[in-house]
PDB file of C-alpha atoms in Angstrom:
ATOM      1  CA  MET A   1       2.223  32.912  14.679  1.00  0.00           C
ATOM      2  CA  GLY A   2       0.982  29.369  15.236  1.00  0.00           C
ATOM      3  CA  ASN A   3       2.322  26.450  17.251  1.00  0.00           C
ATOM      4  CA  THR A   4       5.589  24.639  16.545  1.00  0.00           C
ATOM      5  CA  TYR A   5       5.635  20.871  15.999  1.00  0.00           C
ATOM      6  CA  GLY A   6       8.246  18.221  15.361  1.00  0.00           C
ATOM      7  CA  TYR A   7       7.753  14.856  13.694  1.00  0.00           C
ATOM      8  CA  ILE A   8      10.222  11.989  14.122  1.00  0.00           C
ATOM      9  CA  ARG A   9      10.080   8.573  12.477  1.00  0.00           C
ATOM     10  CA  VAL A  10      12.658   5.854  12.947  1.00  0.00           C
ATOM     11  CA  SER A  11      12.541   2.785  10.744  1.00  0.00           C
ATOM     12  CA  SER A  12      12.452   0.140  13.484  1.00  0.00           C
ATOM     13  CA  ARG A  13      12.038  -0.254  17.219  1.00  0.00           C
ATOM     14  CA  ASP A  14      15.790  -0.895  17.431  1.00  0.00           C
ATOM     15  CA  GLN A  15      16.709   2.522  16.081  1.00  0.00           C
ATOM     16  CA  ASN A  16      17.176   5.389  18.487  1.00  0.00           C
ATOM     17  CA  GLU A  17      15.363   8.686  18.092  1.00  0.00           C
ATOM     18  CA  ASP A  18      17.504  10.563  20.662  1.00  0.00           C
ATOM     19  CA  ARG A  19      19.511  12.592  18.141  1.00  0.00           C
ATOM     20  CA  GLN A  20      16.355  13.851  16.455  1.00  0.00           C
ATOM     21  CA  LEU A  21      14.828  14.636  19.846  1.00  0.00           C
ATOM     22  CA  VAL A  22      17.852  16.724  20.844  1.00  0.00           C
ATOM     23  CA  VAL A  23      17.534  18.743  17.622  1.00  0.00           C
ATOM     24  CA  MET A  24      13.820  19.337  18.256  1.00  0.00           C
ATOM     25  CA  GLN A  25      14.572  20.516  21.798  1.00  0.00           C
ATOM     26  CA  GLU A  26      17.267  22.883  20.487  1.00  0.00           C
ATOM     27  CA  LEU A  27      14.641  24.329  18.145  1.00  0.00           C
ATOM     28  CA  ALA A  28      12.411  24.932  21.204  1.00  0.00           C
ATOM     29  CA  VAL A  29       9.676  22.567  20.028  1.00  0.00           C
ATOM     30  CA  PRO A  30       7.448  21.913  23.074  1.00  0.00           C
ATOM     31  CA  GLU A  31       7.679  18.298  24.247  1.00  0.00           C
ATOM     32  CA  LYS A  32       3.905  17.864  23.932  1.00  0.00           C
ATOM     33  CA  ASN A  33       4.190  18.842  20.251  1.00  0.00           C
ATOM     34  CA  ILE A  34       6.812  16.241  19.318  1.00  0.00           C
ATOM     35  CA  PHE A  35       5.319  13.180  17.644  1.00  0.00           C
ATOM     36  CA  ILE A  36       7.331   9.968  17.248  1.00  0.00           C
ATOM     37  CA  ASP A  37       6.603   6.836  15.217  1.00  0.00           C
ATOM     38  CA  LYS A  38       8.716   3.688  15.260  1.00  0.00           C
ATOM     39  CA  GLN A  39       7.553   1.913  12.145  1.00  0.00           C
ATOM     40  CA  SER A  40       9.199   1.036   8.890  1.00  0.00           C
ATOM     41  CA  GLY A  41       8.475   2.993   5.760  1.00  0.00           C
ATOM     42  CA  LYS A  42       7.281  -0.258   4.242  1.00  0.00           C
ATOM     43  CA  ASP A  43       4.353  -0.739   6.629  1.00  0.00           C
ATOM     44  CA  PHE A  44       3.798   2.963   7.150  1.00  0.00           C
ATOM     45  CA  ASP A  45       1.220   2.577   9.890  1.00  0.00           C
ATOM     46  CA  ARG A  46       1.954   5.860  11.666  1.00  0.00           C
ATOM     47  CA  PRO A  47      -0.478   6.589  14.521  1.00  0.00           C
ATOM     48  CA  SER A  48       1.546   9.529  15.877  1.00  0.00           C
ATOM     49  CA  TYR A  49       1.740  11.166  12.453  1.00  0.00           C
ATOM     50  CA  LYS A  50      -2.026  10.826  12.060  1.00  0.00           C
ATOM     51  CA  ARG A  51      -2.578  12.397  15.491  1.00  0.00           C
ATOM     52  CA  MET A  52      -0.266  15.265  14.581  1.00  0.00           C
ATOM     53  CA  LEU A  53      -2.065  15.768  11.262  1.00  0.00           C
ATOM     54  CA  ARG A  54      -5.350  16.191  13.156  1.00  0.00           C
ATOM     55  CA  ARG A  55      -3.798  18.798  15.488  1.00  0.00           C
ATOM     56  CA  VAL A  56      -1.854  21.059  13.142  1.00  0.00           C
ATOM     57  CA  LYS A  57      -3.606  24.088  11.706  1.00  0.00           C
ATOM     58  CA  LYS A  58      -2.960  27.120   9.526  1.00  0.00           C
ATOM     59  CA  ASP A  59       0.260  29.006  10.313  1.00  0.00           C
ATOM     60  CA  ASP A  60       1.682  26.212  12.491  1.00  0.00           C
ATOM     61  CA  LEU A  61       5.305  25.224  11.860  1.00  0.00           C
ATOM     62  CA  LEU A  62       6.465  21.612  11.430  1.00  0.00           C
ATOM     63  CA  TYR A  63      10.080  20.450  11.638  1.00  0.00           C
ATOM     64  CA  ILE A  64      11.110  17.119  10.103  1.00  0.00           C
ATOM     65  CA  LYS A  65      14.623  15.690   9.796  1.00  0.00           C
ATOM     66  CA  SER A  66      14.436  14.559   6.172  1.00  0.00           C
ATOM     67  CA  ILE A  67      11.932  14.512   3.362  1.00  0.00           C
ATOM     68  CA  ASP A  68      11.463  10.721   3.480  1.00  0.00           C
ATOM     69  CA  ARG A  69       9.868  11.056   6.945  1.00  0.00           C
ATOM     70  CA  LEU A  70       6.715  12.167   5.123  1.00  0.00           C
ATOM     71  CA  GLY A  71       6.175   9.054   3.018  1.00  0.00           C
ATOM     72  CA  ARG A  72       7.435   5.732   1.762  1.00  0.00           C
ATOM     73  CA  ASN A  73       7.527   6.694  -1.898  1.00  0.00           C
ATOM     74  CA  TYR A  74       7.609   9.607  -4.304  1.00  0.00           C
ATOM     75  CA  GLY A  75       3.833   9.908  -4.653  1.00  0.00           C
ATOM     76  CA  GLU A  76       3.118   9.687  -0.946  1.00  0.00           C
ATOM     77  CA  ILE A  77       5.746  12.294  -0.014  1.00  0.00           C
ATOM     78  CA  LEU A  78       4.278  14.751  -2.526  1.00  0.00           C
ATOM     79  CA  GLU A  79       0.742  14.036  -1.296  1.00  0.00           C
ATOM     80  CA  GLN A  80       1.632  14.611   2.367  1.00  0.00           C
ATOM     81  CA  TRP A  81       3.488  17.799   1.453  1.00  0.00           C
ATOM     82  CA  ARG A  82       0.384  18.999  -0.412  1.00  0.00           C
ATOM     83  CA  VAL A  83      -1.945  18.126   2.486  1.00  0.00           C
ATOM     84  CA  LEU A  84       0.242  19.916   5.023  1.00  0.00           C
ATOM     85  CA  THR A  85       1.115  23.033   3.034  1.00  0.00           C
ATOM     86  CA  LYS A  86      -1.942  23.524   0.815  1.00  0.00           C
ATOM     87  CA  GLU A  87      -4.869  22.004   2.741  1.00  0.00           C
ATOM     88  CA  LYS A  88      -3.691  22.654   6.291  1.00  0.00           C
ATOM     89  CA  GLY A  89      -1.678  25.806   5.613  1.00  0.00           C
ATOM     90  CA  VAL A  90       1.259  24.536   7.691  1.00  0.00           C
ATOM     91  CA  ASP A  91       4.850  25.682   7.154  1.00  0.00           C
ATOM     92  CA  ILE A  92       7.445  22.890   6.888  1.00  0.00           C
ATOM     93  CA  VAL A  93      11.167  23.003   7.556  1.00  0.00           C
ATOM     94  CA  VAL A  94      13.234  20.016   6.378  1.00  0.00           C
ATOM     95  CA  LEU A  95      16.263  20.095   8.661  1.00  0.00           C
ATOM     96  CA  ASP A  96      18.774  18.282   6.441  1.00  0.00           C
ATOM     97  CA  MET A  97      17.731  20.328   3.382  1.00  0.00           C
ATOM     98  CA  PRO A  98      17.371  24.002   4.414  1.00  0.00           C
ATOM     99  CA  ILE A  99      16.207  24.992   0.924  1.00  0.00           C
ATOM    100  CA  LEU A 100      12.955  23.201   1.793  1.00  0.00           C
ATOM    101  CA  ASP A 101      11.684  25.835   4.207  1.00  0.00           C
ATOM    102  CA  THR A 102       8.228  27.059   3.197  1.00  0.00           C
ATOM    103  CA  ARG A 103       8.588  30.170   5.369  1.00  0.00           C
ATOM    104  CA  MET A 104      10.947  31.574   2.756  1.00  0.00           C
ATOM    105  CA  GLY A 105       9.862  32.644  -0.689  1.00  0.00           C
ATOM    106  CA  LYS A 106       6.111  32.838  -0.192  1.00  0.00           C
ATOM    107  CA  ASP A 107       5.758  34.435  -3.610  1.00  0.00           C
ATOM    108  CA  LEU A 108       4.978  32.471  -6.764  1.00  0.00           C
ATOM    109  CA  MET A 109       8.643  31.981  -7.704  1.00  0.00           C
ATOM    110  CA  GLY A 110       9.594  30.785  -4.201  1.00  0.00           C
ATOM    111  CA  THR A 111       6.724  28.295  -4.144  1.00  0.00           C
ATOM    112  CA  PHE A 112       7.608  27.100  -7.662  1.00  0.00           C
ATOM    113  CA  LEU A 113      11.283  26.538  -6.762  1.00  0.00           C
ATOM    114  CA  SER A 114      10.354  24.787  -3.503  1.00  0.00           C
ATOM    115  CA  ASP A 115       7.985  22.439  -5.364  1.00  0.00           C
ATOM    116  CA  ILE A 116      10.665  21.575  -7.957  1.00  0.00           C
ATOM    117  CA  VAL A 117      13.262  20.845  -5.267  1.00  0.00           C
ATOM    118  CA  LEU A 118      10.705  18.746  -3.363  1.00  0.00           C
ATOM    119  CA  GLN A 119       9.909  16.636  -6.422  1.00  0.00           C
ATOM    120  CA  ILE A 120      13.590  16.034  -7.162  1.00  0.00           C
ATOM    121  CA  LEU A 121      14.377  15.082  -3.566  1.00  0.00           C
ATOM    122  CA  SER A 122      11.327  12.828  -3.302  1.00  0.00           C
ATOM    123  CA  PHE A 123      12.379  11.023  -6.482  1.00  0.00           C
ATOM    124  CA  VAL A 124      15.961  10.662  -5.194  1.00  0.00           C
ATOM    125  CA  ALA A 125      14.708   9.271  -1.847  1.00  0.00           C
ATOM    126  CA  GLU A 126      12.509   6.676  -3.570  1.00  0.00           C
ATOM    127  CA  ASN A 127      15.261   5.787  -6.043  1.00  0.00           C
ATOM    128  CA  GLU A 128      17.717   5.215  -3.187  1.00  0.00           C
ATOM    129  CA  ARG A 129      15.256   2.859  -1.457  1.00  0.00           C
ATOM    130  CA  ALA A 130      14.846   0.959  -4.747  1.00  0.00           C
ATOM    131  CA  ASN A 131      18.641   0.713  -5.065  1.00  0.00           C
ATOM    132  CA  ILE A 132      18.919  -0.621  -1.509  1.00  0.00           C
ATOM    133  CA  ARG A 133      16.299  -3.295  -2.266  1.00  0.00           C
ATOM    134  CA  GLN A 134      18.148  -4.226  -5.472  1.00  0.00           C
ATOM    135  CA  ARG A 135      21.489  -4.485  -3.620  1.00  0.00           C
ATOM    136  CA  GLN A 136      19.854  -6.678  -0.983  1.00  0.00           C
ATOM    137  CA  ALA A 137      18.397  -8.953  -3.677  1.00  0.00           C
ATOM    138  CA  GLU A 138      21.765  -9.159  -5.437  1.00  0.00           C
ATOM    139  CA  GLY A 139      23.487  -9.953  -2.125  1.00  0.00           C
ATOM    140  CA  ILE A 140      21.017 -12.755  -1.398  1.00  0.00           C
ATOM    141  CA  ALA A 141      21.434 -14.172  -4.933  1.00  0.00           C
ATOM    142  CA  ALA A 142      25.241 -14.083  -4.574  1.00  0.00           C
ATOM    143  CA  ALA A 143      25.051 -15.792  -1.174  1.00  0.00           C
ATOM    144  CA  LYS A 144      22.788 -18.517  -2.593  1.00  0.00           C
ATOM    145  CA  ALA A 145      25.253 -19.024  -5.460  1.00  0.00           C
ATOM    146  CA  ARG A 146      27.981 -19.585  -2.838  1.00  0.00           C
ATOM    147  CA  GLY A 147      25.801 -22.234  -1.193  1.00  0.00           C
ATOM    148  CA  VAL A 148      24.528 -20.156   1.736  1.00  0.00           C
ATOM    149  CA  ARG A 149      21.147 -21.479   2.821  1.00  0.00           C
ATOM    150  CA  PHE A 150      18.330 -19.238   4.067  1.00  0.00           C
ATOM    151  CA  GLY A 151      15.375 -20.142   6.224  1.00  0.00           C
ATOM    152  CA  ARG A 152      14.876 -23.105   8.482  1.00  0.00           C
ATOM    153  CA  PRO A 153      17.209 -26.084   8.145  1.00  0.00           C
ATOM    154  CA  PRO A 154      15.729 -28.970   6.157  1.00  0.00           C
ATOM    155  CA  TYR A 155      13.650 -31.573   7.970  1.00  0.00           C
ATOM    156  CA  ALA A 156      15.933 -34.387   9.226  1.00  0.00           C
ATOM    157  CA  LEU A 157      15.224 -37.591   7.304  1.00  0.00           C
ATOM    158  CA  PRO A 158      14.629 -40.809   9.228  1.00  0.00           C
ATOM    159  CA  GLU A 159      17.174 -43.608   8.876  1.00  0.00           C
ATOM    160  CA  ASN A 160      14.722 -45.773   6.938  1.00  0.00           C
ATOM    161  CA  PHE A 161      13.822 -43.021   4.441  1.00  0.00           C
ATOM    162  CA  ASP A 162      15.537 -44.661   1.427  1.00  0.00           C
ATOM    163  CA  GLU A 163      13.915 -47.998   2.203  1.00  0.00           C
ATOM    164  CA  ILE A 164      10.454 -46.417   2.481  1.00  0.00           C
ATOM    165  CA  CYS A 165      11.006 -44.478  -0.759  1.00  0.00           C
ATOM    166  CA  SER A 166      11.916 -47.734  -2.478  1.00  0.00           C
ATOM    167  CA  LEU A 167       8.713 -49.414  -1.210  1.00  0.00           C
ATOM    168  CA  TRP A 168       6.664 -46.410  -2.275  1.00  0.00           C
ATOM    169  CA  ASN A 169       8.321 -46.221  -5.723  1.00  0.00           C
ATOM    170  CA  SER A 170       7.642 -49.908  -6.308  1.00  0.00           C
ATOM    171  CA  GLY A 171       3.953 -49.411  -5.421  1.00  0.00           C
ATOM    172  CA  LYS A 172       4.148 -51.587  -2.284  1.00  0.00           C
ATOM    173  CA  MET A 173       3.251 -48.626  -0.092  1.00  0.00           C
ATOM    174  CA  THR A 174       0.941 -45.637  -0.671  1.00  0.00           C
ATOM    175  CA  GLY A 175       2.193 -42.101  -0.309  1.00  0.00           C
ATOM    176  CA  THR A 176       0.108 -41.592   2.823  1.00  0.00           C
ATOM    177  CA  GLU A 177       1.538 -44.759   4.383  1.00  0.00           C
ATOM    178  CA  ALA A 178       5.082 -43.756   3.412  1.00  0.00           C
ATOM    179  CA  ALA A 179       4.662 -40.264   4.890  1.00  0.00           C
ATOM    180  CA  ARG A 180       3.241 -41.740   8.098  1.00  0.00           C
ATOM    181  CA  ALA A 181       6.133 -44.206   8.345  1.00  0.00           C
ATOM    182  CA  CYS A 182       8.572 -41.281   7.987  1.00  0.00           C
ATOM    183  CA  ARG A 183       6.602 -39.201  10.502  1.00  0.00           C
ATOM    184  CA  MET A 184       6.248 -36.265   8.149  1.00  0.00           C
ATOM    185  CA  PRO A 185       3.412 -34.577   6.271  1.00  0.00           C
ATOM    186  CA  LEU A 186       2.552 -36.053   2.893  1.00  0.00           C
ATOM    187  CA  SER A 187       3.647 -32.871   1.083  1.00  0.00           C
ATOM    188  CA  THR A 188       7.032 -32.967   2.823  1.00  0.00           C
ATOM    189  CA  PHE A 189       7.549 -36.628   1.982  1.00  0.00           C
ATOM    190  CA  ARG A 190       6.646 -36.002  -1.623  1.00  0.00           C
ATOM    191  CA  TYR A 191       9.041 -33.055  -1.849  1.00  0.00           C
ATOM    192  CA  ARG A 192      11.919 -34.855  -0.152  1.00  0.00           C
ATOM    193  CA  ALA A 193      11.372 -37.960  -2.231  1.00  0.00           C
ATOM    194  CA  GLY A 194      11.648 -35.802  -5.330  1.00  0.00           C
ATOM    195  CA  ALA A 195       8.452 -37.260  -6.686  1.00  0.00           C
ATOM    196  CA  ASP A 196       6.039 -35.760  -9.151  1.00  0.00           C
ATOM    197  CA  ARG A 197       3.519 -38.564  -9.145  1.00  0.00           C
ATOM    198  CA  LYS A 198       0.034 -38.083  -7.708  1.00  0.00           C
ATOM    199  CA  PHE A 199      -1.043 -39.912  -4.551  1.00  0.00           C
TER     200      PHE A 199
END
């Protein structure tokens, strides 16, 4: 019987890992064997996971809360599962999906069923993330259609902006001079003036 480990990842520094920690303690995972990362799945820079990967060895047991703790997409989850179970010889228990417990069904059929379930769940996890991104994009598009503005507020125009634009449009002032008179970068002046001419 090897050592018992727990891996916890929360998506941001604002999220709390306490609930997962309590579960790991109830499973009698030694505190020194609990590894926690607070990074998003998007960036996936996981120093604690990498440290844990270096420490685990054959016949160790790893608890994770959900399958998406292993990777940010379908391919990565499958790859990490392969590294842990095949290369390292580690057993994995996915707490919110008890069917994914590599201690059970060590025969060919058990391994086959576990791999099928893993692939389905990995696909579902990635598909859900894609759906979330799509809903966010649709929400932003709908907000823009309602006139909601995102980003910094536009640069406040000086009182003499229209007068300077008129001088510039009539060729009595260069673009550089007009931008300087408005106290803004040339590119900003050009954009705000709605011009497409070259300076």
